[in-house]
PDB file of C-alpha atoms in Angstrom:
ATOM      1  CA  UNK W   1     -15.194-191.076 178.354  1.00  0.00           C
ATOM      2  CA  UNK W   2     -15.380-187.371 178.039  1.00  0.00           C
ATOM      3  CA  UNK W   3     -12.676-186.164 180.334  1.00  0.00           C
ATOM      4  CA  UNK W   4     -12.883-182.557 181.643  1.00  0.00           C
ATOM      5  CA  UNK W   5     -15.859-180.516 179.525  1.00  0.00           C
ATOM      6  CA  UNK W   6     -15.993-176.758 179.610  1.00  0.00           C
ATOM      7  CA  UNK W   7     -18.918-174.614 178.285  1.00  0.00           C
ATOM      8  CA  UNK W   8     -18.967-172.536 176.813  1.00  0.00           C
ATOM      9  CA  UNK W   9     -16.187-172.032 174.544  1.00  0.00           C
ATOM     10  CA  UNK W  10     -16.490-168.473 173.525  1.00  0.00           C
ATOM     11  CA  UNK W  11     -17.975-165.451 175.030  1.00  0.00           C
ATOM     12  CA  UNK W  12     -18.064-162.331 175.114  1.00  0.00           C
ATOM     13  CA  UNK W  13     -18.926-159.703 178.110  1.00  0.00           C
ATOM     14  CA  UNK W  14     -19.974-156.099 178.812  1.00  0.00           C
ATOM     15  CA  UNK W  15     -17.969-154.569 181.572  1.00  0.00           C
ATOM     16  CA  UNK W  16     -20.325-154.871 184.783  1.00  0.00           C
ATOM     17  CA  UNK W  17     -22.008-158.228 183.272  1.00  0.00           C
ATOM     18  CA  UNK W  18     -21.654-161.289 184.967  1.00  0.00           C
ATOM     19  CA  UNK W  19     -21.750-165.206 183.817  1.00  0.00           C
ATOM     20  CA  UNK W  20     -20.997-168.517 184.675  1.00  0.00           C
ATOM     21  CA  UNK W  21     -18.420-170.771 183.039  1.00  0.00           C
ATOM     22  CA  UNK W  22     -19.201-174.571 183.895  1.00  0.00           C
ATOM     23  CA  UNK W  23     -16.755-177.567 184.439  1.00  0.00           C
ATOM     24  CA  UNK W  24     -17.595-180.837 184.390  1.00  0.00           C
ATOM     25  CA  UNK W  25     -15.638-184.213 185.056  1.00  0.00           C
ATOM     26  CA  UNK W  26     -16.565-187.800 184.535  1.00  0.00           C
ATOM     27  CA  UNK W  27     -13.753-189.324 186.026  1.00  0.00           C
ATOM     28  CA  UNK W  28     -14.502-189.317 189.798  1.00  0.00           C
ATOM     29  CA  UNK W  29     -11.630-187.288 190.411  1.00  0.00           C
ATOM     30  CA  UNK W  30     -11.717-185.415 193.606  1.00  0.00           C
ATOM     31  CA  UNK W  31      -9.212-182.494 193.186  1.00  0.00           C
ATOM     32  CA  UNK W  32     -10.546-179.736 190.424  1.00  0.00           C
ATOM     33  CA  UNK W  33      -9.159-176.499 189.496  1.00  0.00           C
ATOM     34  CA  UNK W  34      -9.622-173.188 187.677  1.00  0.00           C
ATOM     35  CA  UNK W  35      -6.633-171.704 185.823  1.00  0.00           C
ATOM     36  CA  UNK W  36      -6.292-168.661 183.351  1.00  0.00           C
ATOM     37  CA  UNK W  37      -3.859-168.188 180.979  1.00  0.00           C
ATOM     38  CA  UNK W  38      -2.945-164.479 179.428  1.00  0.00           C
ATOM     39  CA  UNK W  39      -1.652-164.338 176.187  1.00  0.00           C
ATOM     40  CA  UNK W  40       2.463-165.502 175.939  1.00  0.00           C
ATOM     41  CA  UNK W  41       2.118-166.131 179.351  1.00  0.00           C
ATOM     42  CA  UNK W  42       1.855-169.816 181.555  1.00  0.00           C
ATOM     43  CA  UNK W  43      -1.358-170.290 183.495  1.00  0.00           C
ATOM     44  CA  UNK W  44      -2.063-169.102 187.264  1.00  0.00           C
ATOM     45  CA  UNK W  45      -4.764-170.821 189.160  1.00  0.00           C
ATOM     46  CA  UNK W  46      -8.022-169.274 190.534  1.00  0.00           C
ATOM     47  CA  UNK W  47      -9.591-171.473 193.071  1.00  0.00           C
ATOM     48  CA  UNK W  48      -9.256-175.086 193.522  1.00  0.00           C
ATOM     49  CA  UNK W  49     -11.330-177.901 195.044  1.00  0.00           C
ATOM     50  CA  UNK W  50     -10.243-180.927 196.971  1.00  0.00           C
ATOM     51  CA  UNK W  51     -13.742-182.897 197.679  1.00  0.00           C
ATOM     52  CA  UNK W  52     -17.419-181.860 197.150  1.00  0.00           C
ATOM     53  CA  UNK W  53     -18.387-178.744 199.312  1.00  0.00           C
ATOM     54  CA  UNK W  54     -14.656-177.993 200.407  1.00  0.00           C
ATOM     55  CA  UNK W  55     -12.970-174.571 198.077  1.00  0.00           C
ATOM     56  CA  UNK W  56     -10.148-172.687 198.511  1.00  0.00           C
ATOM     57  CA  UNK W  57      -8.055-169.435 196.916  1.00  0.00           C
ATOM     58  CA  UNK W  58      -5.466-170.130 194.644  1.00  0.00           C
ATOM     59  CA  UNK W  59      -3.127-167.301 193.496  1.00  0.00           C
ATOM     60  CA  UNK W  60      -4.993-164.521 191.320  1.00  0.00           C
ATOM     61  CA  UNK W  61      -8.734-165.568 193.067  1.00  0.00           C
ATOM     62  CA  UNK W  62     -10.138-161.524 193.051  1.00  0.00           C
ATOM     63  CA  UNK W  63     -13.106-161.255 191.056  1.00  0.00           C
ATOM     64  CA  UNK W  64     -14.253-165.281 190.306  1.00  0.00           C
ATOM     65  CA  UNK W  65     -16.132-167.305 193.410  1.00  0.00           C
ATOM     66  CA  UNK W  66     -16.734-171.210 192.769  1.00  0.00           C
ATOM     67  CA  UNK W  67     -18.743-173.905 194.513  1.00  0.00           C
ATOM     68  CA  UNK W  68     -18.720-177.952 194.558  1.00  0.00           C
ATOM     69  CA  UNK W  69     -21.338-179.056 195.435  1.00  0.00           C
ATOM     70  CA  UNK W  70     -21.350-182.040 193.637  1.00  0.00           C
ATOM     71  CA  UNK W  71     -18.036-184.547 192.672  1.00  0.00           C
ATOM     72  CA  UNK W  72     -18.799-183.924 188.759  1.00  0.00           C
ATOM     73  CA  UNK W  73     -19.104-180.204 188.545  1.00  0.00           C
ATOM     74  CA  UNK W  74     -17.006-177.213 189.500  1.00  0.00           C
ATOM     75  CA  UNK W  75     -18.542-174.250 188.093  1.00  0.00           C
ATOM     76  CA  UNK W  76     -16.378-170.756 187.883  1.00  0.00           C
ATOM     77  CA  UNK W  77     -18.533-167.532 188.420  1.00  0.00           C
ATOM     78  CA  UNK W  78     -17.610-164.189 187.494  1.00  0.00           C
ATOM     79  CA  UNK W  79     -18.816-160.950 189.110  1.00  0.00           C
ATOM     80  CA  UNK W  80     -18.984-157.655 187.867  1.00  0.00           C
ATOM     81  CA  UNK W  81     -16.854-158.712 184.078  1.00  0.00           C
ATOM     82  CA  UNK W  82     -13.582-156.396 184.119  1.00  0.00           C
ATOM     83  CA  UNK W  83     -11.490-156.023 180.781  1.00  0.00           C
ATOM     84  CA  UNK W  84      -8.566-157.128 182.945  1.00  0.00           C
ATOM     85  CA  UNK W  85     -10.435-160.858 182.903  1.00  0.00           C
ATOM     86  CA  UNK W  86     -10.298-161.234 179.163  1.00  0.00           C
ATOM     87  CA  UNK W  87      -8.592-164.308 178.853  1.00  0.00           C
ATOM     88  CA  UNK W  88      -8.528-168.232 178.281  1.00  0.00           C
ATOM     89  CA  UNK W  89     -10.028-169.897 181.567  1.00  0.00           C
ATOM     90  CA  UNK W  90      -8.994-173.686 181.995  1.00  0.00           C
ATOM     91  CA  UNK W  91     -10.622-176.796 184.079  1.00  0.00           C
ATOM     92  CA  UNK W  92      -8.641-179.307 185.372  1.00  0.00           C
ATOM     93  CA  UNK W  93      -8.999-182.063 187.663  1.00  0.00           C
ATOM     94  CA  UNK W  94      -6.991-184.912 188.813  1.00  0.00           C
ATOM     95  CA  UNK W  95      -7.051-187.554 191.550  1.00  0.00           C
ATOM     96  CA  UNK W  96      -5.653-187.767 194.940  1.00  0.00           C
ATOM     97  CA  UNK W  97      -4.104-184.070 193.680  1.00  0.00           C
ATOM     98  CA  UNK W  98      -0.239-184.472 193.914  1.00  0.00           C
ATOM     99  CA  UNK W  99       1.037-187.306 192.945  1.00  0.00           C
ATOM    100  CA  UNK W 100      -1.165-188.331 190.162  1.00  0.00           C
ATOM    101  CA  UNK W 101      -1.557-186.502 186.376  1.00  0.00           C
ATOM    102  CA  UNK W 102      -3.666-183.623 186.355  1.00  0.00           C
ATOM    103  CA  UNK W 103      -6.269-183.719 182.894  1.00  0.00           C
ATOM    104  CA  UNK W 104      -7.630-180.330 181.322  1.00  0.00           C
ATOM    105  CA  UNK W 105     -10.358-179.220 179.619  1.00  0.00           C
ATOM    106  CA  UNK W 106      -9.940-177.366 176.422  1.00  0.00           C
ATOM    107  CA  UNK W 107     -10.475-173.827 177.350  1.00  0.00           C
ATOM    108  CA  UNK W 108     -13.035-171.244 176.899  1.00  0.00           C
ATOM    109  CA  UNK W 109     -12.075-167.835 175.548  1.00  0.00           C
ATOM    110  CA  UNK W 110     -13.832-164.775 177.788  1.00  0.00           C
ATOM    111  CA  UNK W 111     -13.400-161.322 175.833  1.00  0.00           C
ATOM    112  CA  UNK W 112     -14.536-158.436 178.454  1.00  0.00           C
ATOM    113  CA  UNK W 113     -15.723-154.993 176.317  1.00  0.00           C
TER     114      UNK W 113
ATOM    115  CA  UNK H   1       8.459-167.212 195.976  1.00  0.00           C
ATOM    116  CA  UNK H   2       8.277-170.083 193.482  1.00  0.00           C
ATOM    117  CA  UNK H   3       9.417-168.395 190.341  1.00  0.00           C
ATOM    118  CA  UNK H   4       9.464-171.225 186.968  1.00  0.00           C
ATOM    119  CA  UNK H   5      11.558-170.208 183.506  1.00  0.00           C
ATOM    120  CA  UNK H   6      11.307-171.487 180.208  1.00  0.00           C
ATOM    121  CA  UNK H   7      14.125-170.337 177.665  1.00  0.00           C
ATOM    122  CA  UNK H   8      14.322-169.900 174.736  1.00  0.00           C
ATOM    123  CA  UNK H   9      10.737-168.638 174.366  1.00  0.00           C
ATOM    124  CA  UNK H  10      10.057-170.038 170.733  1.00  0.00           C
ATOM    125  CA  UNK H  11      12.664-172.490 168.708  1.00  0.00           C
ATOM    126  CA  UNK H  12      12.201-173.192 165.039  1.00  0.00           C
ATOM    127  CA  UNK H  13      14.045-176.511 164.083  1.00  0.00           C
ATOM    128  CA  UNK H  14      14.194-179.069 160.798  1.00  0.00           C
ATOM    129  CA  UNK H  15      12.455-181.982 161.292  1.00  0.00           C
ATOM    130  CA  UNK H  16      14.409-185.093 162.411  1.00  0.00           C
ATOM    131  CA  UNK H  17      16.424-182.842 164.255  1.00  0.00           C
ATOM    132  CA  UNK H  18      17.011-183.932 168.124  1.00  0.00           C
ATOM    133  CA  UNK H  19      15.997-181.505 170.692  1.00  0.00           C
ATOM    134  CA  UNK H  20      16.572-179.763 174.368  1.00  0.00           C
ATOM    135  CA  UNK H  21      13.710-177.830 176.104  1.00  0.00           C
ATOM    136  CA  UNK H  22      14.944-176.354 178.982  1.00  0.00           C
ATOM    137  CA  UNK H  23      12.654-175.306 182.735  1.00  0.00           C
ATOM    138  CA  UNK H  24      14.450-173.965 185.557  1.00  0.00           C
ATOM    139  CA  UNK H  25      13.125-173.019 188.483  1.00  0.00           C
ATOM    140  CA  UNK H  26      13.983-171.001 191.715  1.00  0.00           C
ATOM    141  CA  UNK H  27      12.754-173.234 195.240  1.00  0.00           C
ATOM    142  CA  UNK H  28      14.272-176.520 195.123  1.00  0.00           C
ATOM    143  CA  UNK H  29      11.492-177.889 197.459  1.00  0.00           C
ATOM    144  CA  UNK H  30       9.157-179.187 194.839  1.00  0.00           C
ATOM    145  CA  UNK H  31       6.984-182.269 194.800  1.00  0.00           C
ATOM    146  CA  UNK H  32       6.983-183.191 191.093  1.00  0.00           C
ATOM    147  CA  UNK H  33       7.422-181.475 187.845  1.00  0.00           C
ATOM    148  CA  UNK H  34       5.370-181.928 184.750  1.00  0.00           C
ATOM    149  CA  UNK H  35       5.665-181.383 181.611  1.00  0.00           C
ATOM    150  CA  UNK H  36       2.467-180.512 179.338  1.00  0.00           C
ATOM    151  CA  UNK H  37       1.747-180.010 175.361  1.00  0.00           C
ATOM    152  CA  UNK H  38      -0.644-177.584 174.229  1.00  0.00           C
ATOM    153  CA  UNK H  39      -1.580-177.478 170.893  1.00  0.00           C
ATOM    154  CA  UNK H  40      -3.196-173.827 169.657  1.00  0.00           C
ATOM    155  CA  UNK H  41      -6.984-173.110 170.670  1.00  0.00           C
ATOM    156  CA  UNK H  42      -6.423-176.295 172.932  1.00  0.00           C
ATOM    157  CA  UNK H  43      -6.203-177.495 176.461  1.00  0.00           C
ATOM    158  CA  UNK H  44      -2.956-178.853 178.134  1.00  0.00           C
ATOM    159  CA  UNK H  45      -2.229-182.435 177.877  1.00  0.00           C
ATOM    160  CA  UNK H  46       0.321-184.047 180.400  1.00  0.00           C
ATOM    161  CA  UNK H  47       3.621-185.695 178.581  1.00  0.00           C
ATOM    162  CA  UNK H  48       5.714-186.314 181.197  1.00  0.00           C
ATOM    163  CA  UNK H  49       5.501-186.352 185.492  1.00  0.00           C
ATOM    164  CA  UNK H  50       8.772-186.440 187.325  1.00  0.00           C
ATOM    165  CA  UNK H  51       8.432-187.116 190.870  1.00  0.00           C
ATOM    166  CA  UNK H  52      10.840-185.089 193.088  1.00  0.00           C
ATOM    167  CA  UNK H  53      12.710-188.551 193.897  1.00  0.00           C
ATOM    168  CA  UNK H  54      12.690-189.198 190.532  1.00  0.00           C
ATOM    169  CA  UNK H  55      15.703-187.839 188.083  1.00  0.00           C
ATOM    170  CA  UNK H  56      13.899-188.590 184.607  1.00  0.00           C
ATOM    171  CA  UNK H  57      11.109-190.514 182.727  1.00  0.00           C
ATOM    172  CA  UNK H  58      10.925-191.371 179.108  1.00  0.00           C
ATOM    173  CA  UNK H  59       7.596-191.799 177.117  1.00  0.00           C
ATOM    174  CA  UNK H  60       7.969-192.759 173.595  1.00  0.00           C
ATOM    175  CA  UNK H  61      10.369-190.167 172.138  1.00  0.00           C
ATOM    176  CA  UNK H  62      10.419-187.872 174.741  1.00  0.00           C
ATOM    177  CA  UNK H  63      12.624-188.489 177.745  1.00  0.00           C
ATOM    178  CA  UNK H  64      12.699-185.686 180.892  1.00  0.00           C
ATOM    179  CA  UNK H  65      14.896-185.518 183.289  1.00  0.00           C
ATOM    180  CA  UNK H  66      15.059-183.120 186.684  1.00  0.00           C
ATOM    181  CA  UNK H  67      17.920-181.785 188.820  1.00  0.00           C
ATOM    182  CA  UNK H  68      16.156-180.658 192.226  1.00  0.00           C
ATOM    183  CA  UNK H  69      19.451-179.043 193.249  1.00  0.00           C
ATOM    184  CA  UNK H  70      20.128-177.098 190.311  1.00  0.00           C
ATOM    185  CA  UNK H  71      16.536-176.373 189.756  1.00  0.00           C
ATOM    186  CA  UNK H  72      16.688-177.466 186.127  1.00  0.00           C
ATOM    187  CA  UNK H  73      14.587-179.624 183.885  1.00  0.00           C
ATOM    188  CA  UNK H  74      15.271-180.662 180.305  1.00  0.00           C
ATOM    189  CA  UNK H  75      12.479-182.374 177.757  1.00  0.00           C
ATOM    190  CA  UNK H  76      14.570-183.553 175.271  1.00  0.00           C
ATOM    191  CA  UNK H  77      12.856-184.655 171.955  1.00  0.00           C
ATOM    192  CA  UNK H  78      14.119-187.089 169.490  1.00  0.00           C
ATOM    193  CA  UNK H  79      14.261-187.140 166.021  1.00  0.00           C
ATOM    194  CA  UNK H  80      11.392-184.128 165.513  1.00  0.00           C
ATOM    195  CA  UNK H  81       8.341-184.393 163.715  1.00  0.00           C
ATOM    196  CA  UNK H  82       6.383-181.483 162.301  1.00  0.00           C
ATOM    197  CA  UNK H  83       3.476-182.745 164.489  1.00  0.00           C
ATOM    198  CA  UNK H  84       5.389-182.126 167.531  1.00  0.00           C
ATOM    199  CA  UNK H  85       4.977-178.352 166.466  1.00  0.00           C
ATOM    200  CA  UNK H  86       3.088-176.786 170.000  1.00  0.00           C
ATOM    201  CA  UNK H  87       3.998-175.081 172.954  1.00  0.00           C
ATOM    202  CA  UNK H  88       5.492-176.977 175.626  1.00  0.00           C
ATOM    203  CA  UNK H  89       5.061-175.562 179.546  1.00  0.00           C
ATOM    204  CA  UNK H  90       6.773-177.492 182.534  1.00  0.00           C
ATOM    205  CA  UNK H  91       5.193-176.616 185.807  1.00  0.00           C
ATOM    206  CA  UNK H  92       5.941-177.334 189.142  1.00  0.00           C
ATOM    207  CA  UNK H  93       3.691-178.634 191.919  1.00  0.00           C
ATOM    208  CA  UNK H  94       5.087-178.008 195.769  1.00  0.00           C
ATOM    209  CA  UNK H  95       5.481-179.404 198.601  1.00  0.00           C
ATOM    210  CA  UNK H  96       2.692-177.901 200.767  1.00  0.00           C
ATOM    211  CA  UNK H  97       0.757-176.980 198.032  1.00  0.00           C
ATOM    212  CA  UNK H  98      -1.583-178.273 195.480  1.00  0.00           C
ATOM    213  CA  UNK H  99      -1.296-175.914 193.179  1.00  0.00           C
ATOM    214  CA  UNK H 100       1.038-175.829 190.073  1.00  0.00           C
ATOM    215  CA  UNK H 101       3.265-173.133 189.480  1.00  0.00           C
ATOM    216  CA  UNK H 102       3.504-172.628 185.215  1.00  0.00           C
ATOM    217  CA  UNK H 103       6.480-171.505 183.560  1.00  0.00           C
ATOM    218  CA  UNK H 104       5.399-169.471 180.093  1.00  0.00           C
ATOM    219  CA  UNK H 105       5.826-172.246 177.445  1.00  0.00           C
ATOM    220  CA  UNK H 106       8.450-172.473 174.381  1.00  0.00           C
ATOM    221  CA  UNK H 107       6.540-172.183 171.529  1.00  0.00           C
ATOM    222  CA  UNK H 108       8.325-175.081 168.951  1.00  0.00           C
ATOM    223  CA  UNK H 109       7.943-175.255 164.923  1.00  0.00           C
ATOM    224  CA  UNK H 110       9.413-178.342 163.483  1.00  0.00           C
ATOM    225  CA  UNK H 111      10.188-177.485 159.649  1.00  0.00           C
ATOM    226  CA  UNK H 112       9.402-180.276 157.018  1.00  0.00           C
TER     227      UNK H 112
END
């Protein structure tokens, strides 16, 4: 059971690039999320899903866009890399959202120069 | 505006030492509280979720408790280990939201 799997892990970006950072989940959950988390600092999240083809904004969402289109997969795009989106990006999903543990992937580490 | 606080920032302790983390946060109106490890280069892994009826929950060593009208949290951690050394973040989840709000961690060394 692999959990919540994030590729990649490292990367780095020229300012103006843009890329893809994929999230996938083999636990059937229906809630998935984006976070990032800045150095010293606790994570805020992106966008977050609650089924396949339903997304919404969650609290810093300028500059990503997502799409579900499938249960498994929740991919995070970025447009137009900034230096202010250097930082460690985060998956998570979790079941029936609220009430219920929420499960992470292990990061990947975006460096915008 | 949900606003969560972790303090002290970093704590440095002998091992077999017991303990206090402390979260406090500002809106009483919270749906659960969690409390997650994360060991360096590494995702978040849930310890401990405290429904808001809830006052604590114990797993193992670790036992967390919540005061919705104070807006506090503790993790309290018993008899250290030096593999308990990570950061520790609580986080709140509201009610009309399902996002989780983070607090920024207390980074904790346990000395051998």
């Amino acid at each position: 059971n692999a959990g919540v799997t994030q590729t990649p892990k490292f990367r780095i970006l020229k300012i103006g690039q843009s890329m893809t950072l994929q999230c996938a989940q083999d636990m059937n959950h229906n809630y998935m999320y984006w976070y990032r988390q800045d150095p010293g600092m606790g994570l805020k999240l992106i966008y977050y899903s609650v089924g396949a083809g339903i997304t919404d904004k969650g609290e810093v969402p300028n500059g990503y866009n997502v799409s579900r289109s499938t249960t498994e997969d929740f991919p995070l795009r970025l447009e137009l890399a900034a230096p202010s989106q250097t930082s460690v990006y985060f998956c998570a999903s979790s079941y029936e959202g609220a009430r219920n543990t929420i499960y992470f992937g292990e990061g990947s580490w975006l460096t915008v120069v | 505006k949900q606003e969560v606080t972790q303090i002290p920032a970093a704590l440095s302790v002998p091992e077999g030492e017991n303990l206090v983390l402390n979260c406090s946060f500002t809106d009483s109106a919270i749906y659960n509280l969690q409390w997650f490890r994360q060991d360096p280069g590494k995702g978040l892994t849930s310890l401990l979720l405290i429904q808001s009826s809830q006052r604590e929950q114990t797993s193992g060593r670790l036992n967390a408790s919540l005061d919705k009208s104070s807006g506090r949290s503790t993790l309290y951690i018993a008899a250290s280990q030096p593999g308990d050394s990570a950061t520790y973040l609580c986080a709140v989840r509201m009610d009309s939201s399902y996002k989780l709000i983070f607090g920024s961690g207390t980074r904790l060394l346990v000395r051998p």
